[in-house]
């Protein structure tokens, strides 16, 4: 799927307008369409006014009810996919205040029970030492004191045994020298210590060995319903089930490359020792 981040948000209104137009073309009132779709009239109204995002099942019912032709169905599905995609650019996040983003993430983590993190090039805040967090924010023009505090507060979620976490880190993510050697050793030691938590599964992918698939981005999957994909300039938020499924399959492949448990701890100990030597 390709898209222009600057245009994200428009498809929601375009989708709403198109669905309303299709209903009118079919000669249906909102009430009649609702009865055909086994929905409430108020839900149809919210969808057509862009106040509610239809699920794929909702769309299937509506498109069947208005007898939409194949080319229109294709257009609607494409719009729905974009409407389920959100772009958050880093500059906007900084203007709002990075600590506000931490509050949003904390709320998301509070509401979810299963988390999958693939970390391509850096260690995520939930796993980081205070020194690593500060170094990761070194280029932010604003005061990051509150952001660091919120990141550290969020780490408490790791100790909630009702939640399950799987972290997969590449060797590059673990070993990239964001800190001086002694501090990096402490960061790697923290990763090793977290492997002992019963609800945390932490794996590392060593650079050695044949791996026929190369990941392009850092991403996180929340409860199989939402995924975030990070790059240098911002974050793409995906809610379309097809995009979620694609990232679940990708995560499963990467999980197959990773070492866990004692094997992971041996590698982490070697990398930590290398920092201290």
mmCIF file of C-alpha atoms in Angstrom:
data_model
loop_
_atom_site.group_PDB
_atom_site.id
_atom_site.type_symbol
_atom_site.label_atom_id
_atom_site.label_comp_id
_atom_site.label_asym_id
_atom_site.label_seq_id
_atom_site.Cartn_x
_atom_site.Cartn_y
_atom_site.Cartn_z
ATOM 1 C CA UNK A 1 0.000 0.000 0.000
ATOM 2 C CA UNK A 2 1.329 3.441 -0.923
ATOM 3 C CA UNK A 3 0.061 6.761 0.351
ATOM 4 C CA UNK A 4 0.975 10.392 0.824
ATOM 5 C CA UNK A 5 1.227 11.078 4.577
ATOM 6 C CA UNK A 6 0.026 14.631 4.036
ATOM 7 C CA UNK A 7 -3.267 13.316 2.650
ATOM 8 C CA UNK A 8 -4.034 10.870 5.434
ATOM 9 C CA UNK A 9 -7.312 11.862 7.067
ATOM 10 C CA UNK A 10 -8.945 12.839 3.770
ATOM 11 C CA UNK A 11 -9.972 9.250 2.911
ATOM 12 C CA UNK A 12 -12.206 9.122 6.003
ATOM 13 C CA UNK A 13 -14.361 11.924 4.645
ATOM 14 C CA UNK A 14 -14.152 10.604 1.085
ATOM 15 C CA UNK A 15 -15.281 7.174 2.244
ATOM 16 C CA UNK A 16 -18.196 8.648 4.184
ATOM 17 C CA UNK A 17 -19.272 10.759 1.202
ATOM 18 C CA UNK A 18 -19.000 7.831 -1.221
ATOM 19 C CA UNK A 19 -21.095 5.541 0.976
ATOM 20 C CA UNK A 20 -23.762 8.224 1.275
ATOM 21 C CA UNK A 21 -23.745 8.725 -2.491
ATOM 22 C CA UNK A 22 -24.067 4.976 -3.110
ATOM 23 C CA UNK A 23 -27.085 4.809 -0.805
ATOM 24 C CA UNK A 24 -28.776 7.658 -2.647
ATOM 25 C CA UNK A 25 -28.000 6.127 -6.046
ATOM 26 C CA UNK A 26 -29.664 2.936 -4.852
ATOM 27 C CA UNK A 27 -32.774 4.944 -3.934
ATOM 28 C CA UNK A 28 -32.564 4.010 -0.269
ATOM 29 C CA UNK A 29 -33.221 6.091 2.801
ATOM 30 C CA UNK A 30 -30.889 5.733 5.737
ATOM 31 C CA UNK A 31 -33.568 3.790 7.591
ATOM 32 C CA UNK A 32 -34.133 1.329 4.732
ATOM 33 C CA UNK A 33 -30.403 0.777 4.308
ATOM 34 C CA UNK A 34 -30.068 0.178 8.031
ATOM 35 C CA UNK A 35 -32.782 -2.499 7.922
ATOM 36 C CA UNK A 36 -31.153 -4.210 4.938
ATOM 37 C CA UNK A 37 -27.795 -4.221 6.731
ATOM 38 C CA UNK A 38 -29.207 -5.191 10.121
ATOM 39 C CA UNK A 39 -27.737 -2.015 11.622
ATOM 40 C CA UNK A 40 -29.243 0.893 13.485
ATOM 41 C CA UNK A 41 -30.146 3.989 11.500
ATOM 42 C CA UNK A 42 -27.994 6.047 13.856
ATOM 43 C CA UNK A 43 -24.957 3.930 12.981
ATOM 44 C CA UNK A 44 -25.562 4.446 9.260
ATOM 45 C CA UNK A 45 -25.835 8.175 9.911
ATOM 46 C CA UNK A 46 -22.569 8.253 11.879
ATOM 47 C CA UNK A 47 -20.781 6.340 9.126
ATOM 48 C CA UNK A 48 -22.094 8.646 6.403
ATOM 49 C CA UNK A 49 -21.114 11.728 8.393
ATOM 50 C CA UNK A 50 -17.600 10.455 9.036
ATOM 51 C CA UNK A 51 -18.187 10.174 12.781
ATOM 52 C CA UNK A 52 -17.858 6.373 12.874
ATOM 53 C CA UNK A 53 -15.353 4.216 11.042
ATOM 54 C CA UNK A 54 -17.066 1.213 9.405
ATOM 55 C CA UNK A 55 -15.552 -2.218 9.869
ATOM 56 C CA UNK A 56 -14.923 -4.452 6.877
ATOM 57 C CA UNK A 57 -18.067 -6.389 7.803
ATOM 58 C CA UNK A 58 -20.052 -3.131 7.880
ATOM 59 C CA UNK A 59 -18.744 -2.253 4.426
ATOM 60 C CA UNK A 60 -19.562 -5.689 3.076
ATOM 61 C CA UNK A 61 -23.158 -5.364 4.273
ATOM 62 C CA UNK A 62 -23.573 -1.847 2.900
ATOM 63 C CA UNK A 63 -22.028 -2.639 -0.479
ATOM 64 C CA UNK A 64 -24.229 -5.706 -0.847
ATOM 65 C CA UNK A 65 -27.318 -3.713 0.121
ATOM 66 C CA UNK A 66 -26.678 -0.991 -2.477
ATOM 67 C CA UNK A 67 -25.649 -3.579 -5.123
ATOM 68 C CA UNK A 68 -22.326 -1.857 -5.764
ATOM 69 C CA UNK A 69 -20.462 -2.903 -8.939
ATOM 70 C CA UNK A 70 -16.992 -4.510 -8.626
ATOM 71 C CA UNK A 71 -15.064 -1.359 -9.554
ATOM 72 C CA UNK A 72 -16.879 0.632 -6.867
ATOM 73 C CA UNK A 73 -16.273 -2.093 -4.296
ATOM 74 C CA UNK A 74 -12.564 -1.904 -5.106
ATOM 75 C CA UNK A 75 -12.586 1.879 -4.646
ATOM 76 C CA UNK A 76 -14.429 1.646 -1.327
ATOM 77 C CA UNK A 77 -12.057 -0.993 0.043
ATOM 78 C CA UNK A 78 -9.034 1.098 -0.966
ATOM 79 C CA UNK A 79 -10.481 4.162 0.761
ATOM 80 C CA UNK A 80 -11.323 2.110 3.843
ATOM 81 C CA UNK A 81 -7.756 0.916 4.084
ATOM 82 C CA UNK A 82 -6.417 4.459 3.952
ATOM 83 C CA UNK A 83 -9.090 5.622 6.376
ATOM 84 C CA UNK A 84 -7.727 3.066 8.836
ATOM 85 C CA UNK A 85 -4.230 4.538 8.516
ATOM 86 C CA UNK A 86 -2.932 7.495 10.487
ATOM 87 C CA UNK A 87 0.340 9.399 10.154
ATOM 88 C CA UNK A 88 2.026 11.147 13.084
ATOM 89 C CA UNK A 89 5.069 13.129 12.027
ATOM 90 C CA UNK A 90 7.862 13.719 14.502
ATOM 91 C CA UNK A 91 7.810 17.492 14.118
ATOM 92 C CA UNK A 92 4.138 17.651 15.089
ATOM 93 C CA UNK A 93 4.744 15.351 18.047
ATOM 94 C CA UNK A 94 7.527 17.624 19.248
ATOM 95 C CA UNK A 95 5.322 20.697 18.919
ATOM 96 C CA UNK A 96 2.617 19.021 21.010
ATOM 97 C CA UNK A 97 5.153 17.883 23.568
ATOM 98 C CA UNK A 98 6.722 14.438 23.571
ATOM 99 C CA UNK A 99 5.467 13.795 27.103
ATOM 100 C CA UNK A 100 1.894 13.904 25.755
ATOM 101 C CA UNK A 101 2.773 11.085 23.377
ATOM 102 C CA UNK A 102 4.023 9.108 26.371
ATOM 103 C CA UNK A 103 0.671 9.636 28.088
ATOM 104 C CA UNK A 104 -1.129 8.332 24.991
ATOM 105 C CA UNK A 105 1.130 5.281 24.856
ATOM 106 C CA UNK A 106 0.552 4.600 28.545
ATOM 107 C CA UNK A 107 -3.210 4.656 27.952
ATOM 108 C CA UNK A 108 -2.845 2.272 25.012
ATOM 109 C CA UNK A 109 -0.670 -0.075 27.062
ATOM 110 C CA UNK A 110 -3.195 0.020 29.878
ATOM 111 C CA UNK A 111 -6.020 -1.069 27.572
ATOM 112 C CA UNK A 112 -4.152 -3.885 25.769
ATOM 113 C CA UNK A 113 -3.030 -7.286 26.993
ATOM 114 C CA UNK A 114 -0.687 -8.589 24.282
ATOM 115 C CA UNK A 115 2.225 -6.701 22.759
ATOM 116 C CA UNK A 116 4.712 -7.598 20.047
ATOM 117 C CA UNK A 117 7.723 -5.338 19.474
ATOM 118 C CA UNK A 118 10.210 -5.687 16.645
ATOM 119 C CA UNK A 119 13.175 -3.383 17.234
ATOM 120 C CA UNK A 120 15.374 -2.926 14.199
ATOM 121 C CA UNK A 121 17.904 -0.280 15.178
ATOM 122 C CA UNK A 122 17.323 0.949 18.745
ATOM 123 C CA UNK A 123 16.050 -0.253 22.106
ATOM 124 C CA UNK A 124 12.524 0.838 22.967
ATOM 125 C CA UNK A 125 11.755 2.941 26.032
ATOM 126 C CA UNK A 126 10.102 0.095 27.946
ATOM 127 C CA UNK A 127 13.441 -1.738 27.979
ATOM 128 C CA UNK A 128 15.777 1.237 28.373
ATOM 129 C CA UNK A 129 17.886 2.547 31.212
ATOM 130 C CA UNK A 130 17.446 6.236 32.122
ATOM 131 C CA UNK A 131 20.793 6.996 30.474
ATOM 132 C CA UNK A 132 19.745 5.327 27.235
ATOM 133 C CA UNK A 133 16.431 7.190 27.187
ATOM 134 C CA UNK A 134 18.175 10.515 27.716
ATOM 135 C CA UNK A 135 20.663 9.766 24.937
ATOM 136 C CA UNK A 136 17.867 8.769 22.549
ATOM 137 C CA UNK A 137 16.270 12.197 23.089
ATOM 138 C CA UNK A 138 19.511 14.162 22.876
ATOM 139 C CA UNK A 139 18.585 15.837 19.588
ATOM 140 C CA UNK A 140 15.176 17.050 20.765
ATOM 141 C CA UNK A 141 15.147 20.867 20.948
ATOM 142 C CA UNK A 142 12.777 20.906 23.936
ATOM 143 C CA UNK A 143 13.288 20.070 27.598
ATOM 144 C CA UNK A 144 12.869 16.289 27.776
ATOM 145 C CA UNK A 145 12.844 15.900 31.566
ATOM 146 C CA UNK A 146 9.105 15.152 31.700
ATOM 147 C CA UNK A 147 9.342 12.816 28.715
ATOM 148 C CA UNK A 148 12.090 10.789 30.385
ATOM 149 C CA UNK A 149 10.050 10.576 33.583
ATOM 150 C CA UNK A 150 6.964 9.391 31.686
ATOM 151 C CA UNK A 151 8.985 6.778 29.776
ATOM 152 C CA UNK A 152 10.329 5.403 33.042
ATOM 153 C CA UNK A 153 6.836 5.364 34.577
ATOM 154 C CA UNK A 154 5.559 3.382 31.600
ATOM 155 C CA UNK A 155 8.022 0.588 32.380
ATOM 156 C CA UNK A 156 5.806 -0.459 35.294
ATOM 157 C CA UNK A 157 3.503 -2.127 32.772
ATOM 158 C CA UNK A 158 6.124 -4.847 32.243
ATOM 159 C CA UNK A 159 5.429 -6.132 35.749
ATOM 160 C CA UNK A 160 1.697 -6.556 35.157
ATOM 161 C CA UNK A 161 1.471 -10.330 34.831
ATOM 162 C CA UNK A 162 -1.931 -10.092 33.138
ATOM 163 C CA UNK A 163 -0.135 -8.668 30.104
ATOM 164 C CA UNK A 164 2.156 -10.534 27.687
ATOM 165 C CA UNK A 165 5.117 -8.989 25.893
ATOM 166 C CA UNK A 166 7.304 -10.328 23.115
ATOM 167 C CA UNK A 167 10.328 -8.239 22.166
ATOM 168 C CA UNK A 168 12.546 -9.113 19.222
ATOM 169 C CA UNK A 169 15.718 -7.059 18.892
ATOM 170 C CA UNK A 170 18.304 -7.235 16.153
ATOM 171 C CA UNK A 171 21.948 -7.349 17.163
ATOM 172 C CA UNK A 172 22.257 -3.825 15.785
ATOM 173 C CA UNK A 173 19.469 -2.580 18.062
ATOM 174 C CA UNK A 174 21.177 -4.068 21.106
ATOM 175 C CA UNK A 175 24.746 -3.080 20.304
ATOM 176 C CA UNK A 176 24.438 0.302 18.581
ATOM 177 C CA UNK A 177 26.774 2.471 20.728
ATOM 178 C CA UNK A 178 24.340 5.193 21.731
ATOM 179 C CA UNK A 179 26.153 5.445 25.084
ATOM 180 C CA UNK A 180 29.759 5.110 26.261
ATOM 181 C CA UNK A 181 30.843 1.458 26.649
ATOM 182 C CA UNK A 182 30.244 1.113 30.399
ATOM 183 C CA UNK A 183 26.737 2.564 30.128
ATOM 184 C CA UNK A 184 25.974 0.359 27.123
ATOM 185 C CA UNK A 185 27.020 -2.663 29.170
ATOM 186 C CA UNK A 186 24.505 -1.663 31.848
ATOM 187 C CA UNK A 187 21.812 -1.294 29.200
ATOM 188 C CA UNK A 188 22.529 -4.751 27.806
ATOM 189 C CA UNK A 189 22.521 -6.170 31.341
ATOM 190 C CA UNK A 190 19.049 -4.705 31.823
ATOM 191 C CA UNK A 191 17.838 -6.556 28.737
ATOM 192 C CA UNK A 192 19.228 -9.790 30.143
ATOM 193 C CA UNK A 193 17.519 -9.227 33.486
ATOM 194 C CA UNK A 194 14.150 -8.675 31.815
ATOM 195 C CA UNK A 195 14.333 -12.103 30.155
ATOM 196 C CA UNK A 196 13.551 -13.588 33.575
ATOM 197 C CA UNK A 197 10.113 -11.959 33.794
ATOM 198 C CA UNK A 198 7.479 -14.650 33.297
ATOM 199 C CA UNK A 199 5.270 -12.489 31.079
ATOM 200 C CA UNK A 200 8.125 -11.110 28.964
ATOM 201 C CA UNK A 201 9.641 -13.017 26.055
ATOM 202 C CA UNK A 202 12.762 -11.251 24.817
ATOM 203 C CA UNK A 203 14.707 -12.519 21.846
ATOM 204 C CA UNK A 204 17.716 -11.306 19.899
ATOM 205 C CA UNK A 205 18.552 -11.856 16.248
ATOM 206 C CA UNK A 206 22.313 -12.226 15.737
ATOM 207 C CA UNK A 207 23.796 -10.789 12.580
ATOM 208 C CA UNK A 208 25.383 -14.136 11.706
ATOM 209 C CA UNK A 209 23.563 -16.874 9.840
ATOM 210 C CA UNK A 210 21.356 -16.990 6.766
ATOM 211 C CA UNK A 211 18.155 -14.963 6.995
ATOM 212 C CA UNK A 212 16.356 -14.750 3.646
ATOM 213 C CA UNK A 213 14.004 -11.934 4.661
ATOM 214 C CA UNK A 214 15.218 -8.430 5.567
ATOM 215 C CA UNK A 215 12.907 -6.230 7.695
ATOM 216 C CA UNK A 216 12.671 -2.552 6.817
ATOM 217 C CA UNK A 217 11.096 -0.910 9.873
ATOM 218 C CA UNK A 218 10.610 -1.016 13.609
ATOM 219 C CA UNK A 219 7.013 -1.943 14.429
ATOM 220 C CA UNK A 220 4.714 -2.806 17.329
ATOM 221 C CA UNK A 221 1.477 -4.799 17.314
ATOM 222 C CA UNK A 222 -1.125 -4.248 20.021
ATOM 223 C CA UNK A 223 -3.686 -7.001 20.687
ATOM 224 C CA UNK A 224 -3.850 -7.993 16.996
ATOM 225 C CA UNK A 225 -5.949 -4.870 16.352
ATOM 226 C CA UNK A 226 -3.474 -2.031 15.880
ATOM 227 C CA UNK A 227 0.084 -1.721 14.601
ATOM 228 C CA UNK A 228 2.525 1.163 14.619
ATOM 229 C CA UNK A 229 5.392 1.379 12.143
ATOM 230 C CA UNK A 230 8.214 3.805 12.895
ATOM 231 C CA UNK A 231 10.709 5.520 10.653
ATOM 232 C CA UNK A 232 13.008 8.509 10.955
ATOM 233 C CA UNK A 233 10.315 11.129 10.385
ATOM 234 C CA UNK A 234 7.314 9.714 12.209
ATOM 235 C CA UNK A 235 4.927 6.868 12.912
ATOM 236 C CA UNK A 236 2.295 5.190 10.742
ATOM 237 C CA UNK A 237 -0.665 3.801 12.701
ATOM 238 C CA UNK A 238 -2.452 0.893 11.033
ATOM 239 C CA UNK A 239 -5.889 -0.453 11.940
ATOM 240 C CA UNK A 240 -6.867 -2.295 8.771
ATOM 241 C CA UNK A 241 -7.076 -6.045 9.557
ATOM 242 C CA UNK A 242 -5.093 -6.897 6.416
ATOM 243 C CA UNK A 243 -2.217 -4.666 7.483
ATOM 244 C CA UNK A 244 -2.313 -6.136 10.987
ATOM 245 C CA UNK A 245 -2.255 -9.670 9.587
ATOM 246 C CA UNK A 246 0.697 -8.828 7.332
ATOM 247 C CA UNK A 247 2.689 -7.561 10.307
ATOM 248 C CA UNK A 248 1.720 -10.577 12.405
ATOM 249 C CA UNK A 249 3.088 -12.841 9.679
ATOM 250 C CA UNK A 250 6.252 -10.750 9.459
ATOM 251 C CA UNK A 251 6.675 -10.879 13.222
ATOM 252 C CA UNK A 252 6.286 -14.656 13.191
ATOM 253 C CA UNK A 253 9.050 -14.944 10.588
ATOM 254 C CA UNK A 254 11.373 -12.692 12.588
ATOM 255 C CA UNK A 255 10.579 -14.624 15.746
ATOM 256 C CA UNK A 256 11.887 -17.706 13.980
ATOM 257 C CA UNK A 257 15.261 -15.983 13.503
ATOM 258 C CA UNK A 258 15.576 -14.959 17.162
ATOM 259 C CA UNK A 259 17.272 -16.639 20.101
ATOM 260 C CA UNK A 260 15.418 -16.720 23.415
ATOM 261 C CA UNK A 261 16.002 -17.824 26.995
ATOM 262 C CA UNK A 262 19.462 -19.115 27.857
ATOM 263 C CA UNK A 263 20.691 -18.694 24.278
ATOM 264 C CA UNK A 264 19.706 -15.028 24.311
ATOM 265 C CA UNK A 265 21.268 -14.496 27.736
ATOM 266 C CA UNK A 266 24.568 -16.004 26.562
ATOM 267 C CA UNK A 267 24.701 -13.606 23.620
ATOM 268 C CA UNK A 268 23.725 -10.626 25.748
ATOM 269 C CA UNK A 269 26.424 -11.520 28.278
ATOM 270 C CA UNK A 270 29.015 -11.684 25.482
ATOM 271 C CA UNK A 271 27.960 -8.302 24.118
ATOM 272 C CA UNK A 272 27.965 -6.752 27.574
ATOM 273 C CA UNK A 273 31.440 -8.139 28.274
ATOM 274 C CA UNK A 274 32.670 -6.738 24.959
ATOM 275 C CA UNK A 275 31.577 -3.275 26.097
ATOM 276 C CA UNK A 276 33.554 -3.662 29.314
ATOM 277 C CA UNK A 277 36.724 -5.013 27.727
#
